[in-house]
Short mmCIF file of C-alpha atoms in Angstrom, two decimals:
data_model
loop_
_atom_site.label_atom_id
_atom_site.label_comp_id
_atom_site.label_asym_id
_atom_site.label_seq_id
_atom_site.Cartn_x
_atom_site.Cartn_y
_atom_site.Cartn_z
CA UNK A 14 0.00 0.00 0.00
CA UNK A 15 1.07 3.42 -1.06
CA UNK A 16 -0.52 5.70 1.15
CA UNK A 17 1.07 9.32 -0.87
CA UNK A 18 -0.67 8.36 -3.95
CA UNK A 19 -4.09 8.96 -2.46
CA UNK A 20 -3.48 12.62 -1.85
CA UNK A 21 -2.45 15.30 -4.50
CA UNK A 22 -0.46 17.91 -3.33
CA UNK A 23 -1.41 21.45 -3.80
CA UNK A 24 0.34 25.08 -2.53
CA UNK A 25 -2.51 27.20 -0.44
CA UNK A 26 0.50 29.81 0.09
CA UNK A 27 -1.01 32.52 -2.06
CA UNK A 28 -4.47 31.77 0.20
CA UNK A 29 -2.82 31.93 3.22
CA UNK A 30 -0.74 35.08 2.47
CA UNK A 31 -4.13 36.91 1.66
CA UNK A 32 -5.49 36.39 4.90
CA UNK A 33 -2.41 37.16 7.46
CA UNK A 34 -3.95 40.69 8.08
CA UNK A 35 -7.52 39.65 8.82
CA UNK A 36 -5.43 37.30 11.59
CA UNK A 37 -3.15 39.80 13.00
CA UNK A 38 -6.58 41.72 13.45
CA UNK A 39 -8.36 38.42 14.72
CA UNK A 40 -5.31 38.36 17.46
CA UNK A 41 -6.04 41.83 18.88
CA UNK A 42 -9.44 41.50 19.21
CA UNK A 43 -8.83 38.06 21.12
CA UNK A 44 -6.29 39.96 23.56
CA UNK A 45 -8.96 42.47 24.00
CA UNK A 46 -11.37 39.61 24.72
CA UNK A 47 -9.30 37.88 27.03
CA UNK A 48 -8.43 40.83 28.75
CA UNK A 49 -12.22 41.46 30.47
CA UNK A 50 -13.29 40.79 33.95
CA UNK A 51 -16.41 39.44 32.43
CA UNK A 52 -17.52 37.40 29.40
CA UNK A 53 -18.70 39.82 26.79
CA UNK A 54 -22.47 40.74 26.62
CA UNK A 55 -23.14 38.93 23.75
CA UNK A 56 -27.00 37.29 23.20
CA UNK A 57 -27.06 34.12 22.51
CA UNK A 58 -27.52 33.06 18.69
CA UNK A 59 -27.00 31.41 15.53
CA UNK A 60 -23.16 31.99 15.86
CA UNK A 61 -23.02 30.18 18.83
CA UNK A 62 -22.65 27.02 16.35
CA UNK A 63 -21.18 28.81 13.31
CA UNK A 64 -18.49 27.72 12.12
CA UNK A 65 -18.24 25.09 14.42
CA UNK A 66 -20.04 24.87 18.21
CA UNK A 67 -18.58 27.20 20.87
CA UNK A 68 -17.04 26.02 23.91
CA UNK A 69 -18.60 28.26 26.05
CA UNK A 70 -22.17 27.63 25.29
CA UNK A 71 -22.73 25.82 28.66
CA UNK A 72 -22.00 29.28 30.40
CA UNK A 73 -23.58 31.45 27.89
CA UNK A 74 -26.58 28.74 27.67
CA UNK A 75 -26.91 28.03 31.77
CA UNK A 76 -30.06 30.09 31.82
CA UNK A 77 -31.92 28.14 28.77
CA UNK A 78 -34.00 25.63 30.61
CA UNK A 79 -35.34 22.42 29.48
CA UNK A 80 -37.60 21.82 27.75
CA UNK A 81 -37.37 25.03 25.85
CA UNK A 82 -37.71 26.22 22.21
CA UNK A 83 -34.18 24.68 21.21
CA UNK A 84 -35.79 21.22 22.12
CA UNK A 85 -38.81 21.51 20.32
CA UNK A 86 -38.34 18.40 17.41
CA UNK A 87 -38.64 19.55 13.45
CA UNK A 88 -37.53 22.96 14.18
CA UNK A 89 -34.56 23.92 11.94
CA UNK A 90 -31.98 26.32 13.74
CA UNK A 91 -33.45 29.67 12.26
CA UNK A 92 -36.85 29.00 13.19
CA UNK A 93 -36.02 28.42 16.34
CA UNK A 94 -33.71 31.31 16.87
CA UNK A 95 -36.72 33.72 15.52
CA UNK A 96 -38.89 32.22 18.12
CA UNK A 97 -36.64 32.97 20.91
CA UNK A 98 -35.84 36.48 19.66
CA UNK A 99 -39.62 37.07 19.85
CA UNK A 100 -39.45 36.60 23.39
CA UNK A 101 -40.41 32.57 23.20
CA UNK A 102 -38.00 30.59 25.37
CA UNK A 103 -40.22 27.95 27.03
CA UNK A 104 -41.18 25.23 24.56
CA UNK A 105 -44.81 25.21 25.70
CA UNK A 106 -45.31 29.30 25.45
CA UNK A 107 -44.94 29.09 21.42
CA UNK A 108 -48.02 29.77 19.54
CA UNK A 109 -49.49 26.41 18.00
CA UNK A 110 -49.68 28.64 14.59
CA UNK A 111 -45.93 29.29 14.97
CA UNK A 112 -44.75 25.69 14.63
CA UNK A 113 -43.97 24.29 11.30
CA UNK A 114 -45.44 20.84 11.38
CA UNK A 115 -47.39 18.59 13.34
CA UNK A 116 -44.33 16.79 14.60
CA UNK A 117 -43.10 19.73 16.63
CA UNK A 118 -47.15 20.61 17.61
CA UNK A 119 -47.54 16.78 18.70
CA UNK A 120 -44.05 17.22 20.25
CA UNK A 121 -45.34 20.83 22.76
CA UNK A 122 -48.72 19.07 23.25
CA UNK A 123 -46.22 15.87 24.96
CA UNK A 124 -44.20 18.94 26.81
CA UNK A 125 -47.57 20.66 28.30
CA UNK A 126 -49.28 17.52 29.10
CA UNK A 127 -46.23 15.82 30.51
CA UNK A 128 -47.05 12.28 29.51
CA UNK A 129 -46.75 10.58 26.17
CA UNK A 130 -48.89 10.84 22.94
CA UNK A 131 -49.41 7.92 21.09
CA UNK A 132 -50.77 7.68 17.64
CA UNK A 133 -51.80 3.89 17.58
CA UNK A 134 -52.55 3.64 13.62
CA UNK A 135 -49.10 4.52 12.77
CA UNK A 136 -47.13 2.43 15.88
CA UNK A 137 -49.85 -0.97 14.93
CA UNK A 138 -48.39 -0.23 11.20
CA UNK A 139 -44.53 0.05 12.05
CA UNK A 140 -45.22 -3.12 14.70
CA UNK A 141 -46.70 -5.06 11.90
CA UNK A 142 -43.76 -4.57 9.56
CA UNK A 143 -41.65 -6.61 11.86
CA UNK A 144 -42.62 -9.86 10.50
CA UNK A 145 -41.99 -13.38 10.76
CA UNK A 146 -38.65 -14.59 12.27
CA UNK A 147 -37.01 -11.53 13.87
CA UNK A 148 -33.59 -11.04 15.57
CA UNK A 149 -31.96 -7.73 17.52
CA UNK A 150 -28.44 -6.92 15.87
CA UNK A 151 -25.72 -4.58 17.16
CA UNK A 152 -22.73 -3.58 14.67
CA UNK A 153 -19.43 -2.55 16.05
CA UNK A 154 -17.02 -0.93 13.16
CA UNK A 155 -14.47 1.18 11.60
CA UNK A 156 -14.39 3.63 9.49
CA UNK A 157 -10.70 4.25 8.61
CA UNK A 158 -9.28 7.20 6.34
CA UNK A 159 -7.00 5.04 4.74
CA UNK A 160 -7.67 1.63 3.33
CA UNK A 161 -6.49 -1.17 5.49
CA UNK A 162 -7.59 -4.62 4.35
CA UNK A 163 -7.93 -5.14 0.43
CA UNK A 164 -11.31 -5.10 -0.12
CA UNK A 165 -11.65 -1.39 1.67
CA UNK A 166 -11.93 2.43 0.31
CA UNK A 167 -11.55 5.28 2.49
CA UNK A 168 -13.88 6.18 5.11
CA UNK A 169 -15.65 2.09 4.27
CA UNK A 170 -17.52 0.44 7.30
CA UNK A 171 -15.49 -1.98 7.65
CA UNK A 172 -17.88 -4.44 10.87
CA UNK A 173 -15.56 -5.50 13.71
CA UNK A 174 -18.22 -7.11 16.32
CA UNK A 175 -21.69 -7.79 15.46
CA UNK A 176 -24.15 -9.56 18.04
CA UNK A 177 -27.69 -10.71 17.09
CA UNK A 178 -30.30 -11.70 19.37
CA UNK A 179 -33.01 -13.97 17.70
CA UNK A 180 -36.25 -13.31 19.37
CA UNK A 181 -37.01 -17.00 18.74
CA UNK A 182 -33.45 -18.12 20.62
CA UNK A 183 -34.28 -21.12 23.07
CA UNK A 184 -31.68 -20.25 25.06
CA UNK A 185 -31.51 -16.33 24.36
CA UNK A 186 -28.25 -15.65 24.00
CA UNK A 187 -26.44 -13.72 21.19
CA UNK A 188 -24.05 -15.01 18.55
CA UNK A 189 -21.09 -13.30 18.50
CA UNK A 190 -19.14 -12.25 15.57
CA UNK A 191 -15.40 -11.21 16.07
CA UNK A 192 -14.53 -10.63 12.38
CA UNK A 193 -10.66 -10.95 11.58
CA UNK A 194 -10.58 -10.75 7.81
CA UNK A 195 -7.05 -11.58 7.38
CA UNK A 196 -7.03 -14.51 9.64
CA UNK A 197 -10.74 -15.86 9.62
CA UNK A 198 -12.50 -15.46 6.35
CA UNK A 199 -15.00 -18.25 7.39
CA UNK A 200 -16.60 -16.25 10.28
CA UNK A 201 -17.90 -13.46 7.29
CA UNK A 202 -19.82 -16.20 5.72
CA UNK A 203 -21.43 -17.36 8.97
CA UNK A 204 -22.36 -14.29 9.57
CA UNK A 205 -24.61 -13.73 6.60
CA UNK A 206 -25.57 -16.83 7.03
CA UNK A 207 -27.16 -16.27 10.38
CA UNK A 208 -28.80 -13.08 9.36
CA UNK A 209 -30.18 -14.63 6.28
CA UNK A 210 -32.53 -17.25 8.32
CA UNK A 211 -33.98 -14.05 10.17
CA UNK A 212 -36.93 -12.18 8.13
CA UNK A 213 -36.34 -9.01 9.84
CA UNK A 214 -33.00 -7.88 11.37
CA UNK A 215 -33.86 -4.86 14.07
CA UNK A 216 -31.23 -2.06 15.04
CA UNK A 217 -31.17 1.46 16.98
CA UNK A 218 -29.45 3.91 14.27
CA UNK A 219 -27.97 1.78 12.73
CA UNK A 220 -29.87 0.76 9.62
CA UNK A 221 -27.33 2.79 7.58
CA UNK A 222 -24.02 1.22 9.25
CA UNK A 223 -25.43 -1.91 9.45
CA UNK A 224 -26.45 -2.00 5.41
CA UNK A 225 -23.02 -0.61 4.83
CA UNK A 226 -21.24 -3.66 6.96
CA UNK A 227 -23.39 -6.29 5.07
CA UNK A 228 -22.42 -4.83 1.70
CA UNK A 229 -18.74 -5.10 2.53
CA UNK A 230 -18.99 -8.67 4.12
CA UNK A 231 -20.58 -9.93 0.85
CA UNK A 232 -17.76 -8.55 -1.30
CA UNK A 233 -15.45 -10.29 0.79
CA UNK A 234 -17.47 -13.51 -0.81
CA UNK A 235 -17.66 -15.62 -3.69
CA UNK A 236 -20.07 -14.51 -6.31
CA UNK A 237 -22.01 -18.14 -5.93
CA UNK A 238 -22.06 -17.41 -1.87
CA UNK A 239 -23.25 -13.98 -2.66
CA UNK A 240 -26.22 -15.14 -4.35
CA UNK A 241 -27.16 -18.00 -1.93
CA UNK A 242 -27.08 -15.19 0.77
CA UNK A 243 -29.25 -12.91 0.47
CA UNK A 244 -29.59 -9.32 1.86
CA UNK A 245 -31.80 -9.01 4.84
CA UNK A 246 -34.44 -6.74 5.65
CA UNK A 247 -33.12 -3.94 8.27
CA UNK A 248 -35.83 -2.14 10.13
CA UNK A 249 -34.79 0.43 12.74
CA UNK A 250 -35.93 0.66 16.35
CA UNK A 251 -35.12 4.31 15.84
CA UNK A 252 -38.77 5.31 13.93
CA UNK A 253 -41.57 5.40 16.39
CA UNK A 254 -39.18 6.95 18.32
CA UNK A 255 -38.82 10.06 16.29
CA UNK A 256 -42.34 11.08 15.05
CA UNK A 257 -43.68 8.46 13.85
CA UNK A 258 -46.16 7.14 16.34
CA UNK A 259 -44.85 8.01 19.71
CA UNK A 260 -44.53 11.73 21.14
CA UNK A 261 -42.74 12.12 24.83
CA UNK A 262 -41.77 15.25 26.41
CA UNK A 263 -37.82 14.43 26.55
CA UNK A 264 -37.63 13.30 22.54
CA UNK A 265 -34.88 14.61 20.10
CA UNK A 266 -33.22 13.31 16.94
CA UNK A 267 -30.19 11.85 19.38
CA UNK A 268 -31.64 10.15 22.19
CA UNK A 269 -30.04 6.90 22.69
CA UNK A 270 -31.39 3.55 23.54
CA UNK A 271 -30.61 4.42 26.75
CA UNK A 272 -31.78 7.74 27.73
CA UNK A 273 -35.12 6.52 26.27
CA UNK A 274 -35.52 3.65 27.86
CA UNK A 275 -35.08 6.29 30.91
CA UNK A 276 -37.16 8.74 30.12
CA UNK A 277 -40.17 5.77 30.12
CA UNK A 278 -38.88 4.92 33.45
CA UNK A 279 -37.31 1.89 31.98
CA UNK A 280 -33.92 0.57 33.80
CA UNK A 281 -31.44 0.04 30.72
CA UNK A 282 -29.04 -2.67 30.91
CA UNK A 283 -25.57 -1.02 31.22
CA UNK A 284 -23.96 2.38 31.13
CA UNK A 285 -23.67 4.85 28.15
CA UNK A 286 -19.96 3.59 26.54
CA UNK A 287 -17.51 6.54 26.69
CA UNK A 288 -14.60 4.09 25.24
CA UNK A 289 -15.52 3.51 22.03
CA UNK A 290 -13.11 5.91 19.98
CA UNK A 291 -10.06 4.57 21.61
CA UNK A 292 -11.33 1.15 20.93
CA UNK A 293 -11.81 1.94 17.38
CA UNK A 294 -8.22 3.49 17.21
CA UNK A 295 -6.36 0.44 19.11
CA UNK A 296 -8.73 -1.81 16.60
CA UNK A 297 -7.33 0.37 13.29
CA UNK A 298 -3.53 0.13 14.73
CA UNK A 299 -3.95 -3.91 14.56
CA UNK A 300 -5.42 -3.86 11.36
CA UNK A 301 -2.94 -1.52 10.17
CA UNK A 302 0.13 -3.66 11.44
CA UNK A 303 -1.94 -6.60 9.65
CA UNK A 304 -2.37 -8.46 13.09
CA UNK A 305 -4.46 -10.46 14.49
CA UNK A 306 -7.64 -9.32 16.74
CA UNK A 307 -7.08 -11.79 19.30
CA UNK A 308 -4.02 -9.36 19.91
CA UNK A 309 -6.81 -7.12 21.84
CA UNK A 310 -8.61 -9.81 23.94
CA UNK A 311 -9.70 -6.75 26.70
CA UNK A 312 -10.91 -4.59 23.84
CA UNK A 313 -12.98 -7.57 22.60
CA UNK A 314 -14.31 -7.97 25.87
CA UNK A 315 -15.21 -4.33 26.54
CA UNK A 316 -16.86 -4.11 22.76
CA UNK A 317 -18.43 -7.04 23.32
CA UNK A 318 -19.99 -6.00 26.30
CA UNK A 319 -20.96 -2.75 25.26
CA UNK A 320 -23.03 -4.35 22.35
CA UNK A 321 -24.09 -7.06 24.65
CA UNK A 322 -25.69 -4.31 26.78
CA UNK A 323 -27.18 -2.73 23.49
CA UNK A 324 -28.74 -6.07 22.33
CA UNK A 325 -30.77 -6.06 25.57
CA UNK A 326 -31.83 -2.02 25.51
CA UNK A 327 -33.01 -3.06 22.10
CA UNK A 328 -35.03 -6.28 23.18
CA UNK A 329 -36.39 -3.41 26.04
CA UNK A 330 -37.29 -1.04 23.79
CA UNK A 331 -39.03 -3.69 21.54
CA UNK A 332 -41.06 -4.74 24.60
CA UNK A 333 -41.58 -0.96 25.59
CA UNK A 334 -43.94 -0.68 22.08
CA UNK A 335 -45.81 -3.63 22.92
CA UNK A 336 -47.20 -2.29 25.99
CA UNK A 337 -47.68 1.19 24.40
CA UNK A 338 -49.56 -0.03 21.54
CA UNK A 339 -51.50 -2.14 24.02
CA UNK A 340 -52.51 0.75 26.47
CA UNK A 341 -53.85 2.79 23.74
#
């Protein structure tokens, strides 16, 4: 591998010579900044995230109290910005008429009633689509800049640990999939060949990944295994979740597993992983050094673990529409 010929090189000095006196000025006004007893009176705004999210938005921010216009689901940044600037900071004081959809009205009518909002139609409909044999799955991958097995691009998912859960498991416990492509090719076609016998594999977020992991797994195959395995149906966990059915006062586009499970008063299984990019980064170093992932047996156990605890949040979740759909 020849990492230089992936990158052309190109001279920015006639870019960067343009802009050296909009920096020396960008320096004084910093020393001027840094120079006041007090932070400068500044409203809070749009440039708060622009070009890039401020670090001092949880002082600046203190006084913005959940659940308040900025939490209010399908409202795009300016709309929510004009809102505030007319004086609306509390998500329930914002004129039905002013909201955009009837996500974000469902959404404030969750907030002021302080309970859940169910629309059982459309949660019996995405229920129903999870047909016939059924299993939880949890992908753990990579995405490294630079190709390190043979079959990658940059930036590919490239699936490390993946668990599944069949619903219909006599014994309920996950199969595990440690995937070392240089040094066990057989475990890719097990794999497939386990999520193949399931007519609808369920994830949290991670239809996308997941689809991604699959497509690489199959490449790694022979074209008659490829067409004896076929592609399984992903559904994700994620959609009643986010407007689709279920409305609760703490929803946003990024709740986890977790903190939903939570805000039902659900215990999750577990605690929210804050390992996972120096897992990735010891997991890229092996592959880069074309070793073997046995190399890393605590990292396989922490991963593993991690996902274990996701499989279950996922079963929970499952199990948390049931009763939902069945209180309506």
């Amino acid at each position: 591998m020849e990492p230089q010929k992936l990158f052309v090189q190109t001279s920015v000095l006639a870019q960067i010579q343009e802009r050296l006196p909009l920096i020396a000025n960008k320096i004084q006004q910093l020393k001027e900044v840094a120079s006041l007893n007090t932070s400068p009176d500044i409203s809070i705004g749009k440039h708060c995230y622009k070009p890039y999210p401020c670090d001092f938005i949880g002082h600046c921010w203190k006084n913005i109290k959940p659940p308040s216009v900025f939490d209010l689901m399908d409202l795009d940044l300016d709309h929510q910005h004009q809102l505030y600037e007319k004086g609306y900071q509390k998500a329930a004081d914002v004129p039905p008429t002013a909201l955009p959809s009837p996500l974000s009205a469902k959404h404030q009518q969750s907030i002021i009633k302080k309970q859940p909002i169910v629309e059982s139609e459309k949660l019996a409909e995405f229920l129903a689509s999870l047909h016939g044999s059924m299993g939880f799955c949890t992908c753990f991958s990579v995405q490294p800049a630079l190709p390190l097995l043979q079959l990658s691009t940059p930036y590919s998912t490239i699936p490390v640990v993946v668990g599944i859960l069949s619903v219909n498991s006599q014994d309920h416990a996950p199969q595990w999939f440690v995937l070392d492509y240089r040094h066990n090719e057989a475990l890719s076609k097990k794999l497939l060949e386990s999520l193949a016998v399931l007519d609808t594999v369920v994830v949290f977020h991670q239809e996308a990944e997941l689809a991604s992991a699959i497509a690489f797994v199959r490449n790694s195959l022979s074209d008659k295994d490829r067409e004896l395995l076929p592609t399984p149906k992903i559904v994700d966990l994620r959609t009643p979740f986010s407007g689709h059915g279920l409305y609760w006062p703490q929803m946003s586009k990024s709740r986890s597993a977790h903190q939903i499970l939570s805000d039902f008063h659900e215990k999750p299984v577990g605690n929210i992983s804050k390992g996972m990019y120096k897992q990735k980064e010891a997991i890229m170093q092996v592959m880069a050094e074309n070793s073997a992932l046995t190399h890393l047996p605590e990292v396989l156990m922490e991963v593993i673990a991690q996902e274990n605890a996701h499989l279950l949040n996922l079963e929970k979740l499952y199990q948390l529409l049931l009763r939902l759909s069945e209180d309506v």
